[in-house]
Short mmCIF file of C-alpha atoms in Angstrom, two decimals:
data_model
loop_
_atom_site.label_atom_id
_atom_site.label_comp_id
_atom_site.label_asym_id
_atom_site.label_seq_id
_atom_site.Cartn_x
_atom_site.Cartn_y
_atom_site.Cartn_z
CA UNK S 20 0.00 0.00 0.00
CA UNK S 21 1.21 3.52 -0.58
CA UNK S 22 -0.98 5.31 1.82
CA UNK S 23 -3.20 4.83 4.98
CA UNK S 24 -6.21 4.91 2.62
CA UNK S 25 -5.22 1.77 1.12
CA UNK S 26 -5.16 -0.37 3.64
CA UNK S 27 -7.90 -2.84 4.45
CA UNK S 28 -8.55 -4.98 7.40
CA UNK S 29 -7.21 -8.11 5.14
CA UNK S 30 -3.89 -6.08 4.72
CA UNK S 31 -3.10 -5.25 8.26
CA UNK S 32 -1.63 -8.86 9.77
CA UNK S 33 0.66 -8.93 5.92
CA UNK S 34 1.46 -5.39 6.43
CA UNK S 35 2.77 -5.74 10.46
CA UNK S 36 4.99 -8.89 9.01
CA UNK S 37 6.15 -6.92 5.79
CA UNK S 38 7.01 -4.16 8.27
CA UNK S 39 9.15 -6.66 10.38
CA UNK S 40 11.03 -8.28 7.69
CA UNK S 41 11.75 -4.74 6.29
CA UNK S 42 12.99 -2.94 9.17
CA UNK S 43 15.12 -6.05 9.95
CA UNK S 44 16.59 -6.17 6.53
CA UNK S 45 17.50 -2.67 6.46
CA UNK S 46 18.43 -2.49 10.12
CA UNK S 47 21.04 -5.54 9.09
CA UNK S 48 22.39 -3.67 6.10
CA UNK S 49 22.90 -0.43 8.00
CA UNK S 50 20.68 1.46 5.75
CA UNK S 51 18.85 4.69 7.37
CA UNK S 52 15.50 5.12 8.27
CA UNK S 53 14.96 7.59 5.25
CA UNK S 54 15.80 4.48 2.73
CA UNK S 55 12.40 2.58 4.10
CA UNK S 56 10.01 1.94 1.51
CA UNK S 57 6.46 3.20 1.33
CA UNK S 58 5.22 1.12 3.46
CA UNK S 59 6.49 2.47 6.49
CA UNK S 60 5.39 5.95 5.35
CA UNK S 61 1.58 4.23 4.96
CA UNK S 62 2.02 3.50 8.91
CA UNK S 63 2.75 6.85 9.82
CA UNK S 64 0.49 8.70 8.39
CA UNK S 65 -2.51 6.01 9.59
CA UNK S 66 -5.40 8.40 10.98
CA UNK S 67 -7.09 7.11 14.20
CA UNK S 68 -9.53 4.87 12.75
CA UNK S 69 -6.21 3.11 10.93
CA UNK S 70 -4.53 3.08 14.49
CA UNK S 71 -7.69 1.41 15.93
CA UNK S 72 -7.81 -1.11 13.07
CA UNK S 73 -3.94 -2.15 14.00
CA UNK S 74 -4.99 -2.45 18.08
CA UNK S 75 -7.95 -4.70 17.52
CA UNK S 76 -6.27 -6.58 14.68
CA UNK S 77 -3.30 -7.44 17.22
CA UNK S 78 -5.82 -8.03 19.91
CA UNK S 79 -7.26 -10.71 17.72
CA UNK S 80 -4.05 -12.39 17.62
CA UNK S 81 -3.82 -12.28 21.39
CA UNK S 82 -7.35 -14.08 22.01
CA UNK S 83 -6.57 -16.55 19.19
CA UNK S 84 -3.59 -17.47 21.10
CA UNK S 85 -5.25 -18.02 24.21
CA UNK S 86 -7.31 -20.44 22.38
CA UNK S 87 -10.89 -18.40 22.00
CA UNK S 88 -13.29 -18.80 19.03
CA UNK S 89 -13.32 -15.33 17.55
CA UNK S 90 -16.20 -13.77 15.45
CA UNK S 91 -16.16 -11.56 12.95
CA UNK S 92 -19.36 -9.05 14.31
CA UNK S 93 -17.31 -8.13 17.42
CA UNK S 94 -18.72 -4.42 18.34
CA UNK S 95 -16.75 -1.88 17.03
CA UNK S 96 -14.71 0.44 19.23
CA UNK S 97 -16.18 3.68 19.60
CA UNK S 98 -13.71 6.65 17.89
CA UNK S 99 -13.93 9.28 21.15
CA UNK S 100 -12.70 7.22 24.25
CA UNK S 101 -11.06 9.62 26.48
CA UNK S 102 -10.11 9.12 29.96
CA UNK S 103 -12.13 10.71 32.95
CA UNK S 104 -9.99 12.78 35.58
CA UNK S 105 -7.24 10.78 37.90
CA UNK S 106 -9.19 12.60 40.88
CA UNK S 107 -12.34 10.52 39.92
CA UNK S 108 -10.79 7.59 39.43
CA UNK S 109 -9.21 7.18 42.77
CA UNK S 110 -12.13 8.06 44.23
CA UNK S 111 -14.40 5.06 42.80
CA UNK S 112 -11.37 3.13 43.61
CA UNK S 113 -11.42 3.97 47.17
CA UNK S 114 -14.87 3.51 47.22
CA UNK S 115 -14.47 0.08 46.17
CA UNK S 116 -11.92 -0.68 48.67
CA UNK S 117 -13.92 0.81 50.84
CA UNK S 118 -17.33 -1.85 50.78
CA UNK S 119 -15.10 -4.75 49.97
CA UNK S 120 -13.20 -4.02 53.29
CA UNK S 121 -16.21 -3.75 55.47
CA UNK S 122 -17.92 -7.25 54.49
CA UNK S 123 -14.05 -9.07 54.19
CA UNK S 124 -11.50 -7.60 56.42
CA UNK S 125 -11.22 -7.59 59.94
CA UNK S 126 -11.85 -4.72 62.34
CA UNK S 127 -7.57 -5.53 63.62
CA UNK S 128 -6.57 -5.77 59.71
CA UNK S 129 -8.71 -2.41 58.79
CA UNK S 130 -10.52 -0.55 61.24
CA UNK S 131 -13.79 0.97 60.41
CA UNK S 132 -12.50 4.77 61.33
CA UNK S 133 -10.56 3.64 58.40
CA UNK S 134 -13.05 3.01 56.22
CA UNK S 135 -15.31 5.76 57.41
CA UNK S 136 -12.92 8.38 57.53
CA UNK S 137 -11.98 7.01 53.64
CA UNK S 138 -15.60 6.87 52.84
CA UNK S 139 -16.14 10.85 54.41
CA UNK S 140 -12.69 12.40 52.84
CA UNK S 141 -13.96 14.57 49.47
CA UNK S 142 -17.34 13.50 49.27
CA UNK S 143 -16.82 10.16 48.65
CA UNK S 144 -20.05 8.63 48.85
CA UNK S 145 -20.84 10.03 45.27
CA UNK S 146 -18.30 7.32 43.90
CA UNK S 147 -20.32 4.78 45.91
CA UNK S 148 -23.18 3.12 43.91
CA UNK S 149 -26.58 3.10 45.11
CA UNK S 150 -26.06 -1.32 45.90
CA UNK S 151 -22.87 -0.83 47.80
CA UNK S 152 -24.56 2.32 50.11
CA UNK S 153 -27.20 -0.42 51.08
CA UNK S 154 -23.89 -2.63 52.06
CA UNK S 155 -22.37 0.11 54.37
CA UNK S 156 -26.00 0.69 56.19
CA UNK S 157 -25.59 -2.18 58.13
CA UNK S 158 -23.01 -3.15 60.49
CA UNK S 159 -19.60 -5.13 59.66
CA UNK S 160 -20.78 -8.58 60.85
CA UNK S 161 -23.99 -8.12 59.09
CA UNK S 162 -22.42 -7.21 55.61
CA UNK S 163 -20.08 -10.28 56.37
CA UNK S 164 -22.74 -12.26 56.96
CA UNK S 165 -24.99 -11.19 54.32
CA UNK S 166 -22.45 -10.52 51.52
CA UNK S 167 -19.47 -12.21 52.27
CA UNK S 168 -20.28 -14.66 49.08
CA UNK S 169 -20.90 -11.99 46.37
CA UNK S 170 -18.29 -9.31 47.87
CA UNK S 171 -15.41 -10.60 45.54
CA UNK S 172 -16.98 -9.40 42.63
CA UNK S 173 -16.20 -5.94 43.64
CA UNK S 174 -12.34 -6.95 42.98
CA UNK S 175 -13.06 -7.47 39.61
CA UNK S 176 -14.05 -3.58 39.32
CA UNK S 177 -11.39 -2.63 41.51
CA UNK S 178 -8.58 -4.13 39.50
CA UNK S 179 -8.64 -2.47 36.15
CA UNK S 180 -9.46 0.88 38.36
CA UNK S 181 -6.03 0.08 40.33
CA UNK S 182 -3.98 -0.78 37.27
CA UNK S 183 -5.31 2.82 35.29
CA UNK S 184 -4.15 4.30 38.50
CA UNK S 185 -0.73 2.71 38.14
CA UNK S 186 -0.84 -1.08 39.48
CA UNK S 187 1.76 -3.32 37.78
CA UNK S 188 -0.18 -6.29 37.33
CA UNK S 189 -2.71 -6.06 33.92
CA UNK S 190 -6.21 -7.15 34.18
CA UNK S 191 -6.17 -10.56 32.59
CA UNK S 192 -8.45 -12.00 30.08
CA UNK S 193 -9.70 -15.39 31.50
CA UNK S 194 -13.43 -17.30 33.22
CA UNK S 195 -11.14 -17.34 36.68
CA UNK S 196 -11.55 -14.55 39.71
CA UNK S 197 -8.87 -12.16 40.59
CA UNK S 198 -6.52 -14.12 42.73
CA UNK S 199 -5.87 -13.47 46.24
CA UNK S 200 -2.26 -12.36 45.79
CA UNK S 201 -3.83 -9.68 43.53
CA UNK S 202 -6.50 -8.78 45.70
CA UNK S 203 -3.95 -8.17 48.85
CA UNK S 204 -1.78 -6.21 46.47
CA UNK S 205 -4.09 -4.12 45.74
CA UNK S 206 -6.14 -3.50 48.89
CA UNK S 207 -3.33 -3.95 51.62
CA UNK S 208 -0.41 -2.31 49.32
CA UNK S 209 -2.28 -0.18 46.60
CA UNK S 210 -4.69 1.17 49.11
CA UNK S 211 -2.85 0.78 51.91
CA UNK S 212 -5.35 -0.76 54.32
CA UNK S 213 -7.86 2.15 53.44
CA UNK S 214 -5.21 4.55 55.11
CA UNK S 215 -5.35 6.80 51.63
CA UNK S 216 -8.17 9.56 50.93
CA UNK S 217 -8.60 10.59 47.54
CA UNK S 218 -5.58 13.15 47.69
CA UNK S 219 -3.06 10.94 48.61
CA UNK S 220 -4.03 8.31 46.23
CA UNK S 221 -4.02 10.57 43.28
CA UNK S 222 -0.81 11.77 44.46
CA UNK S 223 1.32 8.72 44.49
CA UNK S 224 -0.65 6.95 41.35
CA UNK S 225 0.68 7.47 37.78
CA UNK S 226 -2.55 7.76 35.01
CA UNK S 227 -1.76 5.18 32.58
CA UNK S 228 -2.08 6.44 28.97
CA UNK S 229 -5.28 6.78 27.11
CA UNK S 230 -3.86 4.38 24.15
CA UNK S 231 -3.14 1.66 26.78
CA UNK S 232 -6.06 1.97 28.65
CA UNK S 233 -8.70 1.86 25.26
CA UNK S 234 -6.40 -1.36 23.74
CA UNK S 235 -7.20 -3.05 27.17
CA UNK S 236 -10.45 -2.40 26.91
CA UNK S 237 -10.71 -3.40 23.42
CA UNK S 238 -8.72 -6.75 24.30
CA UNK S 239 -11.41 -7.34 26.80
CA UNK S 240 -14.90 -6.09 24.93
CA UNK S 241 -13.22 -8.64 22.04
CA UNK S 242 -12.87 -11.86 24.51
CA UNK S 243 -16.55 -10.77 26.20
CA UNK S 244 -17.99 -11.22 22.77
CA UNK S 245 -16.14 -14.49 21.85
CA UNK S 246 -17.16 -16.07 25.11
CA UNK S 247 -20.15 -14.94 24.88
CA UNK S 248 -20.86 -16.17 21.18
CA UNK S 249 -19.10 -19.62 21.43
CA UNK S 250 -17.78 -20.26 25.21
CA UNK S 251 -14.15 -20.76 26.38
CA UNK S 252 -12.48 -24.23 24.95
CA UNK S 253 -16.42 -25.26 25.29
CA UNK S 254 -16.16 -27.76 22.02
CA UNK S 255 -19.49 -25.33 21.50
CA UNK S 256 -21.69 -27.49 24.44
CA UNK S 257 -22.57 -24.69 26.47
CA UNK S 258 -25.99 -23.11 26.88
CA UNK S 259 -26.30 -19.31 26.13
CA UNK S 260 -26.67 -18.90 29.72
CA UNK S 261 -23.34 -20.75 30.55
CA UNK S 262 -21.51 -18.92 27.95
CA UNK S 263 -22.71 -15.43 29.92
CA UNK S 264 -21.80 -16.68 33.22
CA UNK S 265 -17.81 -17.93 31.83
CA UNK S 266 -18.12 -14.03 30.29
CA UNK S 267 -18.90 -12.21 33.72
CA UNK S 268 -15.29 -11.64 35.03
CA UNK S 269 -14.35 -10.56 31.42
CA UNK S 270 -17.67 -8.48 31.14
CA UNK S 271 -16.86 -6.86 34.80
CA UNK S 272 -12.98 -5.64 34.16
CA UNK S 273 -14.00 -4.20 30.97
CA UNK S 274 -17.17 -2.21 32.47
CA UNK S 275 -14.78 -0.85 34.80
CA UNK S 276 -12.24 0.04 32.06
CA UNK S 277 -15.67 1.74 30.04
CA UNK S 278 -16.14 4.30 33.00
CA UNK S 279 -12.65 5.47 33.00
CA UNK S 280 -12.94 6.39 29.42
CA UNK S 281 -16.63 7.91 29.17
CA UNK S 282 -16.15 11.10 31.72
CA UNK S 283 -20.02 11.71 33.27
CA UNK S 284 -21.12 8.34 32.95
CA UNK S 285 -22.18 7.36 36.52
CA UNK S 286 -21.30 3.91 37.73
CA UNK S 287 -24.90 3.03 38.28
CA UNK S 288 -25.47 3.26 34.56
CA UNK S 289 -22.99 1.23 33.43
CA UNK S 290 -25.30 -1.46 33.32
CA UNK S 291 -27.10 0.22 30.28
CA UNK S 292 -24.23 -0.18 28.30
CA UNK S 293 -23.60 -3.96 28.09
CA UNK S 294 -23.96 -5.15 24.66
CA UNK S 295 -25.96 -8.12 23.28
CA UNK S 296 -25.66 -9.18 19.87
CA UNK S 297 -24.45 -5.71 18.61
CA UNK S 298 -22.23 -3.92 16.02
CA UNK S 299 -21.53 -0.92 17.97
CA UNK S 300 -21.44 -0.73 21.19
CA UNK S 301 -24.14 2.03 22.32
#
């Protein structure tokens, strides 16, 4: 191809190998980067739609690897993802940590002044959905007792939020929960026992980019659909039903990763945005 216009999806997976070979023939030959053909010109001038089409055709390639039936109607990735503010991030974080520390950790492990005093620091209660209010009503050993089997869903919202914020550890595609070393990492180290308010958090995270953030969330809005559509390594026995229930972790991380990148969508309407059966993702 001689320009971004003429590339297709069909070309991209040649076009990333061409571009491989080519740099590492020239780079052999000590030739300059001025002697590359065309083809590297096509790449940079690709326009953001182009750069999109490279992201989810390497994502692709990812999910094939890990052994899930892709689809070609997988939504397409809206064009104006931008990330919310650091500020508001942390906070939902903290609010997070917050409810999953009063049904799972113990009063000597995280007092509730800590949790209280998290929950009070900048208004936090307006990064606290309307369910997880209802949790923090009632007393420690009721929330334990009541939620102590659902809780650890919360974790799976938490995550992404941590790694935006600056956590090492990715969110993973995959039917499994968090696991507990990543849970302690990021409630007992990330969050410090709930001894951070929103300042302090914000002031010792580092805001991923937008461009990594929106090709994790396109990694993980590609595996939803494919789990969705044909199960993971299934042999294509499982109900619809089954196939949504493998696709909840998947579906949860990337809901999480869809509120960081649409600034004034409230948490309690992410719900309205899950898609089902869809080209675009409304």
């Amino acid at each position: 191809p001689g320009s971004a216009a003429d590339l297709t999806v069909r070309d991209i997976g040649e076009l990333c190998g061409a571009l491989y070979q080519t740099v590492t023939e020239f780079s052999t030959a000590d030739q300059t980067v001025e002697e590359l053909p065309e083809l590297i010109q096509a790449i940079g001038t690709l326009d953001p739609l182009d750069e999109l089409t490279v992201m989810r055709n390497e994502n692709l390639v990812l999910l094939e690897h890990l052994g899930l039936e892709l689809s070609d109607s997988a939504p397409n990735l809206p064009t104006d993802l931008r990330l919310r503010s650091i500020e508001e991030i942390a906070a939902r974080l903290l609010g997070l940590g917050a409810v999953f520390s009063w049904v799972s950790a113990s009063e000597s492990l995280i007092p509730r002044t800590a949790i209280l005093g998290a929950i009070k620091s900048r208004d936090l209660e307006r990064f606290v959905s309307r369910e997880e209010r209802e949790v923090l009503a009632v007393s420690r050993s009721e929330a334990s007792q009541n939620f102590s089997r659902t809780i650890g869903w919360k974790l799976e919202y938490a995550w992404p939020l941590a790694w935006v914020l600056g956590f090492e550890t990715e969110p993973t595609v995959d039917v499994k929960h968090i696991d507990a070393l990543t849970s302690r990492q990021i409630i007992q180290q990330f969050l410090q026992n709930m001894q951070h308010n929103v300042e302090s958090l914000t002031d010792r995270s580092v805001l991923r980019s937008n461009d990594q953030v929106v090709r994790i969330y396109d990694l993980l809005l590609c595996a939803q659909h494919a789990i969705e559509l044909n199960g993971w390594a299934s042999g294509g026995n499982l109900t619809p039903e089954q196939r949504l229930r493998q696709a909840k972790v998947v579906y949860q991380r990337r809901m999480a990763l869809l509120w960081c990148l649409t600034p004034g969508l409230a948490w309690d309407d992410l719900a309205s945005k899950r898609f089902i059966d869809s080209q675009t993702e409304a």
